[in-house]
Amino acid sequence: MTPSVFRDYLVEMAILCVWQYALGCLVSGAGARSAGPIGLGAVVNTVVPDGEQPFSGLDDAPVEATVLRMMLGGQLRRLREAAGITPDRAGYEIRASRSKISRLETGRVGLKSRDVKDLLVLYGVTDELLVAKFLSLVRQSNTPDWWTKYSDILPDWFEPYLGFESAASTIRSFEIQFVPGLFQTEDYARAVTRMGRKAAPPGEIEERVRLRLSRQGLHTRPVPPRIWSVMDEAVLRRPVGGAAVMRAQLTHLTEAAAMPHVTLQVVPFSRGGHAAESGSFTVLRFEEHDLPDVVYVEQLTGAMYLDQRSDVEQYLEVVDELSGEALTPDATTGFIEQVARET
Amino acid sequence: MSKTEFDTSVAHQARMYDYLLGGKDNYAADRAAIEAQLEIFPDLAFAALANRAFLGRAVRYLAAEAGIRQFLDIGTGIPTAGNTHQVAQEITPESRVVYVDYDPVVLAHARALLISHEAGATDYIDADLRDTGNILGQAGQLLDFGEPVAVTLVAILHAIPDSDDPYAIVARLMDAVPAGSYLAISHMGTGLLDSETRRGLEAHSGRAMQQRLTARSREQVTRFFAGTDLVPPGVVRVEEWRQEPGTAADGPGSSALWGAVGRKR
């Protein structure tokens, strides 16, 4: 195979995967399990035990709804590009902006059947059966997520993160100030939340703490994602919530580090300056071969979601370099215990 | 030997291999190098899968049939499914594996992710294959060189040019382990590639990769096994070595890699 043929082949396999996924949802065929060489089967297999009909569990599995949204979005992008249509033109067709198209295509917002129907017509997809399958998948991708009940306190720029986090197979992060949310104790989470919202009523603070703790449910999944966090030593030294809260938090971190799906590493002050001039960030990776990594960078009033390979690669490089500079996971546990004794 | 710089702007064999195996821990330069090499040698993707499958079969043979409990895996690559310690510890949980590589990206991933079964142990050494004194010194902390050790050099010796005397490197490693130890090698083969393709790959690697590739003949690869008895079927293409039907390497294509396992006399 020449490179271009190889590339075409990858794209073709990716499209085939979505359609096999589609077929699996509509026709309960066992053949849909072997969804080609690209890793779709892997994620599906983690939620569908042997002997059950494939894909039948989608209704009560928000994880798959997010993945499905991303895959359908990616498929819409490929169809649009194949038809030679610009994002502006596509946006015009569904009475939306160019950036709305981008959010649709990256799975950051839900898909509306009417929009998808219009886009498919624009992209020249006329086969009624295919359109019907696509729309059926769109309905499934709109299954309410577990965090819907927190919508009052959830900024709209944070909601996509929850979808990506719950769909990710690997979550890598670098933190310069706070313990990663997935490892915070309740008291530590409360202290952090209060810090940022001094005027908020107590009820809202508690709601935010509950949301943060709910995210930690992914630790107890049958197949949890791999969570690999690199922290600056400052994270361990800053006594958020006071010494007692911090000591308990540090003990909690050493317990977390013992979980098989968790890797924690600390970059000690003694290493001097390190590779992350960027500040804190998170890289979310998905099992599916054709879903790109997403980098999440949070700011005070919004967040950036980067999924262009050229952007993602710079963050990957930083996180790879930091992981190499940081203490090994074993040495990190000893280091955290030492800091706990000094706190 | 100085530490390798963290440099993702020049293609590295470990990350190119990751790309071919469907991983996402590779960079633009690695992918560009693969695209260029696929142009020269379209079976490269097949070769990567066949090589990975060979490693799995060799380690399974060593753990299950040869009774090996200690592994020195040089040229680890970026962790993926079926790493040496996983294959070995599935058969013998107390297996000990020391990994060696010199790519900083491999270092980051291997130290964090190559986590042993409780009963066994893994360690990671950041060193160049040429630095055998350093490798053997550090590996001795986890491995007992009084007992047999399997040394695996999978798709790495072709990155050592003749000027660095790869035969002396292998000899130094095998001198450090007792009789009954094993050597497993896969290696880009001259007899398996037409000369134009071989020259194309060697020239491309010289231009675009951190490693310059040197293909070697079947006889030259056999010479690495001096002082050992070759396990049947001897030196063959990796996909032919103790082939199990239905494995990933089953299929059309030719890996152009020689593979063999030998037992030290």
Coordinates of C-alpha atoms in Angstrom, one line a residue:
Chain A
M1 CA 0.0 0.0 0.0
T2 CA 1.2 3.5 -0.8
P3 CA 0.8 6.1 2.0
S4 CA -2.2 7.7 0.4
V5 CA -3.9 4.4 -0.1
F6 CA -3.0 3.6 3.5
R7 CA -4.6 6.8 4.6
D8 CA -7.7 6.2 2.5
Y9 CA -7.9 2.8 4.0
L10 CA -7.8 4.2 7.6
V11 CA -10.6 6.6 6.8
E12 CA -12.6 3.9 5.2
M13 CA -12.2 1.7 8.2
A14 CA -13.2 4.5 10.5
I15 CA -16.4 5.1 8.5
L16 CA -17.1 1.4 8.3
C17 CA -16.8 1.3 12.1
V18 CA -19.5 3.9 12.6
W19 CA -21.8 2.1 10.2
Q20 CA -21.1 -1.2 11.9
Y21 CA -21.8 0.5 15.1
A22 CA -25.1 1.7 13.5
L23 CA -26.0 -1.8 12.3
G24 CA -25.2 -3.2 15.7
C25 CA -27.7 -0.9 17.3
L26 CA -30.5 -1.5 14.9
V27 CA -30.0 -5.2 13.9
S28 CA -28.9 -7.1 16.9
G29 CA -26.3 -9.0 14.9
A30 CA -23.5 -10.7 16.7
G31 CA -21.2 -9.9 13.8
A32 CA -21.1 -6.2 14.8
R33 CA -18.8 -7.1 17.7
S34 CA -15.8 -7.5 15.5
A35 CA -16.0 -4.0 14.3
G36 CA -12.9 -4.0 12.1
P37 CA -9.3 -3.5 13.1
I38 CA -9.9 -0.1 14.8
G39 CA -10.4 -0.2 18.5
L40 CA -14.1 0.4 18.7
G41 CA -14.7 -3.2 19.9
A42 CA -12.5 -2.6 22.9
V43 CA -14.7 0.0 24.6
V44 CA -17.9 -1.7 23.7
N45 CA -16.6 -4.9 25.1
T46 CA -15.9 -3.3 28.4
V47 CA -19.6 -2.5 28.9
V48 CA -21.2 -5.4 27.1
P49 CA -20.5 -8.7 29.0
D50 CA -20.1 -11.8 26.9
G51 CA -23.4 -13.4 25.9
E52 CA -25.4 -10.2 25.9
Q53 CA -26.5 -8.7 22.7
P54 CA -24.0 -6.1 21.6
F55 CA -24.8 -2.4 22.0
S56 CA -28.0 -3.2 23.8
G57 CA -26.8 -1.4 26.9
L58 CA -26.4 2.0 25.3
D59 CA -29.6 3.4 26.8
D60 CA -28.3 3.4 30.4
A61 CA -24.7 4.0 29.6
P62 CA -23.9 7.7 29.3
V63 CA -20.2 6.9 28.6
E64 CA -21.2 5.4 25.3
A65 CA -23.5 8.3 24.5
T66 CA -20.5 10.7 24.7
V67 CA -18.3 8.4 22.5
L68 CA -21.2 8.1 20.1
R69 CA -21.6 11.8 19.9
M70 CA -17.9 12.2 19.1
M71 CA -18.0 9.5 16.5
L72 CA -21.1 10.9 14.8
G73 CA -19.5 14.4 14.9
G74 CA -16.3 13.0 13.3
Q75 CA -18.4 11.3 10.7
L76 CA -20.3 14.5 9.9
R77 CA -16.9 16.3 9.5
R78 CA -15.7 13.6 7.0
L79 CA -18.9 13.8 5.0
R80 CA -18.7 17.5 4.9
E81 CA -15.1 17.5 3.8
A82 CA -15.8 14.8 1.2
A83 CA -18.6 17.0 -0.2
G84 CA -16.2 20.0 -0.3
I85 CA -18.4 22.2 1.9
T86 CA -17.0 24.8 4.3
P87 CA -18.0 25.0 7.9
D88 CA -19.5 28.5 7.2
R89 CA -21.8 27.1 4.5
A90 CA -22.8 24.1 6.7
G91 CA -23.5 26.5 9.6
Y92 CA -25.7 28.7 7.3
E93 CA -27.7 25.6 6.3
I94 CA -28.7 24.9 9.9
R95 CA -29.0 28.6 11.0
A96 CA -25.9 28.4 13.1
S97 CA -22.3 29.7 13.2
R98 CA -19.1 28.2 12.0
S99 CA -18.0 27.5 15.6
K100 CA -21.3 25.7 16.3
I101 CA -20.3 23.3 13.4
S102 CA -16.9 22.8 15.0
R103 CA -18.5 22.0 18.4
L104 CA -20.9 19.6 16.7
E105 CA -18.1 17.9 14.8
T106 CA -16.0 17.4 17.9
G107 CA -18.8 16.0 20.0
R108 CA -18.9 19.0 22.4
V109 CA -22.6 19.6 22.0
G110 CA -25.5 17.4 21.4
L111 CA -26.8 16.7 17.9
K112 CA -30.4 17.7 16.9
S113 CA -32.2 15.4 14.5
R114 CA -33.4 18.3 12.4
D115 CA -29.9 19.8 12.0
V116 CA -28.4 16.4 11.2
K117 CA -31.1 15.7 8.6
D118 CA -30.4 19.0 6.9
L119 CA -26.7 18.5 7.0
L120 CA -26.9 15.0 5.5
V121 CA -29.0 16.4 2.6
L122 CA -26.4 19.2 2.1
Y123 CA -23.6 16.6 2.1
G124 CA -25.4 14.5 -0.5
V125 CA -26.3 11.5 1.7
T126 CA -29.6 10.4 0.2
D127 CA -29.7 6.7 1.0
E128 CA -32.9 6.5 3.2
L129 CA -31.6 3.6 5.1
L130 CA -28.4 5.3 6.0
V131 CA -30.1 8.5 7.0
A132 CA -32.5 6.6 9.2
K133 CA -29.6 4.8 10.9
F134 CA -27.8 8.0 11.4
L135 CA -30.8 9.6 13.0
S136 CA -31.4 6.7 15.2
L137 CA -27.8 7.0 16.5
V138 CA -28.3 10.7 17.0
R139 CA -31.3 9.9 19.3
Q140 CA -29.1 7.5 21.3
S141 CA -26.3 10.0 21.6
N142 CA -28.8 12.3 23.4
T143 CA -29.3 10.1 26.4
P144 CA -29.2 12.4 29.4
D145 CA -25.8 12.3 31.2
W146 CA -25.5 11.8 34.9
W147 CA -24.4 15.4 35.4
T148 CA -27.6 16.8 33.9
K149 CA -29.1 17.3 37.4
Y150 CA -26.2 19.7 38.2
S151 CA -27.1 22.0 35.2
D152 CA -27.9 24.9 37.5
I153 CA -24.3 25.2 38.7
L154 CA -22.6 23.8 35.7
P155 CA -21.0 26.5 33.5
D156 CA -21.7 25.6 29.8
W157 CA -17.9 25.6 29.1
F158 CA -17.3 22.9 31.7
E159 CA -20.0 20.4 30.7
P160 CA -18.1 19.0 27.6
Y161 CA -15.2 18.2 29.9
L162 CA -17.4 15.9 32.0
G163 CA -18.4 14.1 28.8
F164 CA -14.8 13.7 27.6
E165 CA -13.7 12.7 31.1
S166 CA -16.3 10.0 31.4
A167 CA -15.6 8.7 27.9
A168 CA -11.8 8.7 28.1
S169 CA -9.7 5.6 28.3
T170 CA -6.6 7.6 29.5
I171 CA -6.6 10.8 31.5
R172 CA -3.2 12.5 31.8
S173 CA -2.8 15.7 33.6
F174 CA -0.3 18.2 34.9
E175 CA -1.2 20.2 38.0
I176 CA 0.7 23.1 39.4
Q177 CA -1.5 24.3 42.2
F178 CA -4.3 21.9 43.3
V179 CA -4.7 18.2 43.7
P180 CA -6.5 16.8 40.6
G181 CA -10.3 16.8 41.1
L182 CA -10.4 13.0 40.7
F183 CA -8.3 12.6 43.8
Q184 CA -9.7 15.3 46.1
T185 CA -11.1 14.5 49.5
E186 CA -14.5 16.0 50.3
D187 CA -12.9 18.5 52.8
Y188 CA -10.2 19.5 50.3
A189 CA -12.8 19.9 47.5
R190 CA -14.9 22.1 49.8
A191 CA -12.0 24.3 50.7
V192 CA -11.0 24.8 47.0
T193 CA -14.6 25.5 46.0
R194 CA -15.1 28.1 48.8
M195 CA -11.9 29.8 47.8
G196 CA -13.2 30.7 44.4
R197 CA -16.7 31.6 45.5
K198 CA -16.7 33.5 48.7
A199 CA -20.2 35.0 48.1
A200 CA -21.8 31.7 47.1
P201 CA -24.6 30.4 49.4
P202 CA -23.6 27.2 51.3
G203 CA -26.1 25.1 49.3
E204 CA -24.4 25.9 46.1
I205 CA -20.9 25.1 47.6
E206 CA -22.2 21.7 48.7
E207 CA -23.7 21.0 45.3
R208 CA -20.4 21.7 43.6
V209 CA -18.6 19.5 46.1
R210 CA -21.1 16.7 45.3
L211 CA -20.5 17.1 41.6
R212 CA -16.8 16.9 42.0
L213 CA -17.1 13.7 44.2
S214 CA -19.5 12.2 41.7
R215 CA -16.8 12.4 39.0
Q216 CA -14.7 10.1 41.2
G217 CA -17.2 7.3 40.4
L218 CA -15.0 6.3 37.5
H219 CA -12.5 4.8 40.0
T220 CA -14.9 2.0 40.8
R221 CA -15.9 1.1 37.3
P222 CA -15.3 -2.5 36.3
V223 CA -12.7 -1.2 33.8
P224 CA -11.6 2.3 35.0
P225 CA -9.7 4.6 32.7
R226 CA -5.9 4.9 33.2
I227 CA -5.4 8.0 35.2
W228 CA -1.8 9.4 35.1
S229 CA -1.3 12.6 36.9
V230 CA 1.9 14.6 37.3
M231 CA 1.9 17.2 40.1
D232 CA 4.3 20.0 40.9
E233 CA 5.6 19.8 44.5
A234 CA 3.6 23.0 45.2
V235 CA 0.4 21.0 45.0
L236 CA 1.6 18.9 48.0
R237 CA 3.0 21.9 50.0
R238 CA 0.0 24.3 49.8
P239 CA -2.1 23.5 52.8
V240 CA -5.5 24.1 51.2
G241 CA -8.1 24.0 54.0
G242 CA -5.5 24.0 56.7
A243 CA -2.9 21.4 57.9
A244 CA -5.4 18.8 59.1
V245 CA -7.4 18.8 55.8
M246 CA -4.1 18.7 53.9
R247 CA -2.7 15.8 55.8
A248 CA -5.8 13.8 55.2
Q249 CA -5.6 14.7 51.5
L250 CA -2.0 13.6 51.3
T251 CA -2.8 10.3 52.9
H252 CA -5.7 9.9 50.4
L253 CA -3.2 10.5 47.6
T254 CA -1.0 7.7 48.7
E255 CA -4.0 5.4 48.8
A256 CA -5.0 6.5 45.4
A257 CA -1.5 5.9 44.1
A258 CA -1.9 2.2 45.1
M259 CA -4.9 1.7 42.8
P260 CA -3.8 -0.3 39.7
H261 CA -5.3 2.2 37.2
V262 CA -3.6 5.2 38.8
T263 CA -0.1 6.5 38.3
L264 CA 1.0 9.6 40.3
Q265 CA 4.3 11.4 39.9
V266 CA 5.6 14.5 41.5
V267 CA 8.1 17.0 40.1
P268 CA 10.1 18.1 43.2
F269 CA 11.3 21.7 43.6
S270 CA 14.8 20.3 43.5
R271 CA 14.4 19.6 39.8
G272 CA 14.5 23.3 39.1
G273 CA 12.5 24.7 36.3
H274 CA 10.4 22.2 34.4
A275 CA 8.9 21.8 31.0
A276 CA 5.4 23.1 31.8
E277 CA 5.5 26.8 31.2
S278 CA 1.9 26.4 30.2
G279 CA 0.3 25.8 33.6
S280 CA -2.1 23.0 34.4
F281 CA -3.8 21.0 31.7
T282 CA -5.4 17.6 31.0
V283 CA -5.0 15.3 28.0
L284 CA -8.0 13.1 27.4
R285 CA -7.4 10.0 25.2
F286 CA -10.1 7.7 23.8
E287 CA -9.9 4.1 22.9
E288 CA -11.2 4.5 19.4
H289 CA -8.5 4.8 16.8
D290 CA -10.0 7.7 14.9
L291 CA -10.9 9.9 17.9
P292 CA -8.3 12.5 18.5
D293 CA -6.9 13.3 21.9
V294 CA -8.5 16.4 23.5
V295 CA -6.5 18.8 25.6
Y296 CA -8.4 20.7 28.3
V297 CA -7.0 24.0 29.6
E298 CA -9.2 25.8 32.2
Q299 CA -9.3 29.5 32.7
L300 CA -11.2 31.6 35.2
T301 CA -14.2 32.3 33.0
G302 CA -13.9 29.6 30.3
A303 CA -11.9 26.7 29.0
M304 CA -10.0 25.7 25.9
Y305 CA -10.6 22.4 24.2
L306 CA -7.8 21.6 21.8
D307 CA -8.0 18.7 19.4
Q308 CA -5.9 19.8 16.4
R309 CA -3.1 17.4 16.2
S310 CA -0.5 20.2 16.0
D311 CA -1.8 21.8 19.3
V312 CA -2.3 18.5 21.1
E313 CA 1.2 17.3 20.2
Q314 CA 2.8 20.3 22.0
Y315 CA 1.0 19.4 25.2
L316 CA 1.8 15.7 24.7
E317 CA 5.4 16.6 24.4
V318 CA 5.3 18.6 27.6
V319 CA 3.5 15.9 29.6
D320 CA 5.9 13.2 28.2
E321 CA 8.9 15.3 29.2
L322 CA 7.4 16.1 32.6
S323 CA 6.8 12.4 33.3
G324 CA 10.4 11.7 32.5
E325 CA 11.6 14.5 34.8
A326 CA 9.3 13.6 37.6
L327 CA 10.0 11.1 40.4
T328 CA 9.1 7.5 39.5
P329 CA 5.7 6.4 40.8
D330 CA 7.4 4.4 43.7
A331 CA 9.5 7.3 44.7
T332 CA 6.5 9.6 44.5
T333 CA 4.6 7.6 47.2
G334 CA 7.5 7.9 49.6
F335 CA 7.8 11.6 48.8
I336 CA 4.1 12.3 49.5
E337 CA 4.4 10.4 52.8
Q338 CA 7.4 12.6 53.7
V339 CA 5.5 15.8 52.9
A340 CA 2.5 14.5 55.0
R341 CA 4.9 14.1 58.0
E342 CA 6.1 17.7 57.5
T343 CA 2.6 19.2 57.1
Chain B
M1 CA 27.3 8.0 27.8
S2 CA 25.3 11.2 27.8
K3 CA 21.5 11.3 28.3
T4 CA 19.5 11.4 25.1
E5 CA 17.9 14.8 24.5
F6 CA 14.1 15.1 24.6
D7 CA 13.6 15.7 20.9
T8 CA 10.4 14.9 19.0
S9 CA 11.4 16.8 15.9
V10 CA 13.4 13.9 14.5
A11 CA 11.7 10.5 14.0
H12 CA 12.5 7.8 16.5
Q13 CA 12.1 4.1 15.9
A14 CA 10.2 3.5 19.1
R15 CA 7.6 6.1 18.3
M16 CA 7.3 5.1 14.6
Y17 CA 6.7 1.6 15.8
D18 CA 4.0 2.9 18.1
Y19 CA 2.3 4.6 15.2
L20 CA 2.4 1.4 13.1
L21 CA 0.9 -0.5 16.0
G22 CA -2.0 2.0 16.1
G23 CA -0.8 3.9 19.2
K24 CA -1.2 7.6 19.7
D25 CA 2.1 8.3 21.4
N26 CA 3.9 9.5 18.3
Y27 CA 4.7 12.9 16.8
A28 CA 4.5 14.5 13.4
A29 CA 8.1 13.7 12.5
D30 CA 7.5 10.0 13.3
R31 CA 4.4 9.8 11.2
A32 CA 6.1 11.6 8.3
A33 CA 8.9 9.1 8.4
I34 CA 6.5 6.2 8.4
E35 CA 4.6 7.7 5.4
A36 CA 7.9 8.0 3.5
Q37 CA 9.0 4.4 4.4
L38 CA 5.6 3.0 3.5
E39 CA 6.3 4.5 0.1
I40 CA 9.5 2.5 -0.1
F41 CA 8.4 -0.6 1.7
P42 CA 4.6 -1.1 1.7
D43 CA 4.7 -4.1 4.0
L44 CA 6.1 -2.0 6.9
A45 CA 2.8 -2.0 8.8
F46 CA 2.6 -5.8 8.5
A47 CA 6.2 -6.0 9.6
A48 CA 5.5 -4.1 12.8
L49 CA 2.6 -6.4 13.7
A50 CA 4.6 -9.5 12.8
N51 CA 7.5 -8.3 14.9
R52 CA 5.2 -7.7 17.9
A53 CA 3.7 -11.1 17.5
F54 CA 7.1 -12.7 17.3
L55 CA 8.1 -11.0 20.6
G56 CA 4.9 -12.5 22.2
R57 CA 5.6 -16.0 20.9
A58 CA 9.2 -15.9 21.8
V59 CA 8.5 -14.8 25.4
R60 CA 5.7 -17.4 25.7
Y61 CA 8.1 -20.1 24.5
L62 CA 10.8 -18.9 27.0
A63 CA 8.5 -18.7 30.0
A64 CA 6.3 -21.8 29.3
E65 CA 8.7 -24.2 27.6
A66 CA 12.2 -23.1 28.5
G67 CA 11.4 -22.3 32.1
I68 CA 12.9 -18.8 32.0
R69 CA 12.0 -16.5 34.9
Q70 CA 14.3 -13.5 34.2
F71 CA 14.2 -11.3 31.2
L72 CA 16.5 -8.5 30.0
D73 CA 14.4 -6.7 27.3
I74 CA 16.6 -4.2 25.5
G75 CA 14.8 -1.8 23.1
T76 CA 11.5 -1.9 25.0
G77 CA 9.6 0.7 23.0
I78 CA 6.5 2.5 24.1
P79 CA 4.3 0.2 26.3
T80 CA 1.4 -1.3 24.4
A81 CA -0.6 -4.5 24.9
G82 CA 1.4 -7.7 25.4
N83 CA 4.6 -6.2 26.9
T84 CA 7.2 -8.8 27.9
H85 CA 6.4 -8.8 31.6
Q86 CA 2.7 -9.2 30.9
V87 CA 3.2 -12.2 28.6
A88 CA 5.8 -13.8 31.0
Q89 CA 3.9 -13.1 34.2
E90 CA 0.7 -14.5 32.8
I91 CA 2.6 -17.8 32.6
T92 CA 4.9 -17.4 35.6
P93 CA 3.7 -14.5 37.9
E94 CA 7.1 -14.3 39.7
S95 CA 8.9 -13.4 36.4
R96 CA 11.4 -10.5 36.7
V97 CA 11.8 -8.2 33.7
V98 CA 14.3 -5.4 33.3
Y99 CA 13.5 -3.1 30.4
V100 CA 16.1 -1.0 28.7
D101 CA 15.6 1.9 26.2
Y102 CA 17.1 5.3 25.6
D103 CA 14.2 7.3 24.1
P104 CA 13.0 9.8 26.6
V105 CA 9.4 9.3 25.5
V106 CA 9.8 5.5 26.2
L107 CA 11.3 6.4 29.6
A108 CA 8.3 8.5 30.6
H109 CA 5.8 5.8 29.6
A110 CA 7.7 2.8 30.7
R111 CA 8.5 4.0 34.2
A112 CA 4.9 5.0 34.7
L113 CA 3.1 2.2 33.1
L114 CA 5.1 -1.0 33.1
I115 CA 3.8 -2.1 36.5
S116 CA 4.6 -5.6 37.6
H117 CA 2.4 -8.4 38.9
E118 CA 2.8 -8.4 42.7
A119 CA 4.6 -11.7 42.7
G120 CA 7.3 -10.6 40.2
A121 CA 9.1 -7.4 39.5
T122 CA 10.0 -5.0 36.7
D123 CA 12.6 -2.3 36.4
Y124 CA 13.5 0.2 33.8
I125 CA 17.0 1.3 32.8
D126 CA 17.5 4.5 30.7
A127 CA 20.6 3.4 28.7
D128 CA 21.9 2.9 25.2
L129 CA 22.4 -0.7 24.0
R130 CA 26.0 0.1 23.3
D131 CA 26.6 0.9 27.0
T132 CA 26.5 -2.8 28.1
G133 CA 28.6 -2.2 31.3
N134 CA 25.9 0.3 32.5
I135 CA 23.1 -2.0 31.5
L136 CA 24.5 -5.1 33.2
G137 CA 25.5 -3.2 36.3
Q138 CA 22.0 -1.8 36.8
A139 CA 20.2 -5.0 35.7
G140 CA 22.1 -6.9 38.3
Q141 CA 20.1 -5.2 41.0
L142 CA 17.0 -7.0 40.0
L143 CA 18.2 -10.0 38.0
D144 CA 20.3 -12.9 39.4
F145 CA 23.1 -13.5 36.9
G146 CA 23.8 -16.9 38.6
E147 CA 20.5 -18.1 37.1
P148 CA 19.4 -18.2 33.4
V149 CA 18.3 -15.0 31.8
A150 CA 16.6 -14.4 28.5
V151 CA 18.1 -11.4 26.6
T152 CA 15.7 -10.1 24.0
L153 CA 17.0 -7.7 21.3
V154 CA 13.8 -7.3 19.2
A155 CA 14.2 -5.0 16.2
I156 CA 17.1 -3.1 17.7
L157 CA 20.3 -4.5 16.4
H158 CA 19.7 -3.2 12.9
A159 CA 20.0 0.3 14.5
I160 CA 23.6 -0.5 15.5
P161 CA 25.9 0.1 12.5
D162 CA 28.9 -2.2 11.9
S163 CA 31.2 0.6 13.1
D164 CA 29.8 0.1 16.7
D165 CA 30.5 -3.6 16.5
P166 CA 27.1 -5.1 17.3
Y167 CA 28.7 -8.6 17.6
A168 CA 30.9 -7.5 20.5
I169 CA 27.8 -5.9 22.1
V170 CA 25.9 -9.1 22.0
A171 CA 28.9 -11.1 23.1
R172 CA 29.4 -8.9 26.2
L173 CA 25.7 -9.4 27.1
M174 CA 25.8 -13.2 26.6
D175 CA 29.1 -13.5 28.5
A176 CA 27.4 -12.1 31.6
V177 CA 24.7 -14.7 31.7
P178 CA 25.1 -18.4 32.6
A179 CA 24.7 -21.5 30.4
G180 CA 21.1 -22.3 29.8
S181 CA 20.3 -18.6 29.2
Y182 CA 18.6 -17.5 26.0
L183 CA 19.0 -14.9 23.3
A184 CA 16.1 -13.7 21.1
I185 CA 16.6 -11.5 18.1
S186 CA 14.6 -10.0 15.3
H187 CA 16.5 -8.1 12.6
M188 CA 15.9 -6.4 9.3
G189 CA 17.2 -8.8 6.7
T190 CA 19.0 -8.2 3.4
G191 CA 17.9 -11.5 1.8
L192 CA 14.3 -10.5 2.5
L193 CA 14.3 -7.2 0.7
D194 CA 15.3 -6.4 -2.8
S195 CA 18.4 -4.3 -2.9
E196 CA 16.6 -1.2 -4.1
T197 CA 14.1 -1.3 -1.2
R198 CA 16.9 -2.0 1.3
R199 CA 19.0 0.9 0.1
G200 CA 16.0 3.1 0.1
L201 CA 15.2 2.3 3.8
E202 CA 18.8 2.6 4.9
A203 CA 19.1 5.9 3.1
H204 CA 15.9 7.3 4.5
S205 CA 16.7 6.3 8.0
G206 CA 20.1 8.1 7.7
R207 CA 18.3 11.3 6.6
A208 CA 15.2 11.3 8.8
M209 CA 15.6 9.1 11.8
Q210 CA 17.7 9.2 15.0
Q211 CA 18.7 5.6 14.1
R212 CA 20.5 4.7 10.9
L213 CA 19.2 1.2 9.9
T214 CA 21.5 -1.5 8.7
A215 CA 20.0 -4.6 7.2
R216 CA 21.9 -7.9 7.6
S217 CA 21.9 -11.2 5.9
R218 CA 20.7 -14.5 7.3
E219 CA 24.3 -15.6 7.9
Q220 CA 25.2 -12.3 9.6
V221 CA 22.2 -12.6 11.9
T222 CA 23.1 -16.3 12.6
R223 CA 26.5 -15.1 13.7
F224 CA 24.9 -13.2 16.7
F225 CA 24.0 -16.6 18.0
A226 CA 27.6 -17.9 18.3
G227 CA 27.9 -20.1 21.4
T228 CA 24.2 -20.9 21.4
D229 CA 22.1 -23.7 20.0
L230 CA 19.3 -22.4 17.9
V231 CA 15.8 -23.4 18.9
P232 CA 13.9 -24.9 15.9
P233 CA 13.1 -23.6 13.3
G234 CA 16.3 -21.6 13.5
V235 CA 16.7 -18.2 11.7
V236 CA 13.5 -17.6 9.7
R237 CA 11.2 -14.7 8.9
V238 CA 9.6 -13.6 12.2
E239 CA 6.1 -14.5 11.0
E240 CA 7.3 -18.1 10.4
W241 CA 8.9 -18.6 13.8
R242 CA 6.8 -21.1 15.7
Q243 CA 3.7 -19.7 14.0
E244 CA 0.5 -20.2 15.9
P245 CA -2.5 -20.2 13.4
G246 CA -4.9 -17.3 13.9
T247 CA -2.4 -14.8 15.3
A248 CA -2.3 -11.2 14.2
A249 CA 0.6 -11.8 11.9
D250 CA -1.3 -14.3 9.9
G251 CA -1.9 -12.8 6.6
P252 CA -0.4 -11.5 3.4
G253 CA 2.9 -9.7 3.4
S254 CA 6.5 -10.2 4.2
S255 CA 8.0 -8.7 7.3
A256 CA 11.6 -8.7 5.9
L257 CA 12.7 -9.4 9.5
W258 CA 14.8 -12.4 10.5
G259 CA 13.9 -13.8 13.8
A260 CA 15.5 -16.5 16.0
V261 CA 15.9 -17.8 19.6
G262 CA 19.1 -19.5 20.8
R263 CA 20.1 -21.3 24.1
K264 CA 23.5 -20.6 25.5
R265 CA 25.7 -23.7 25.7

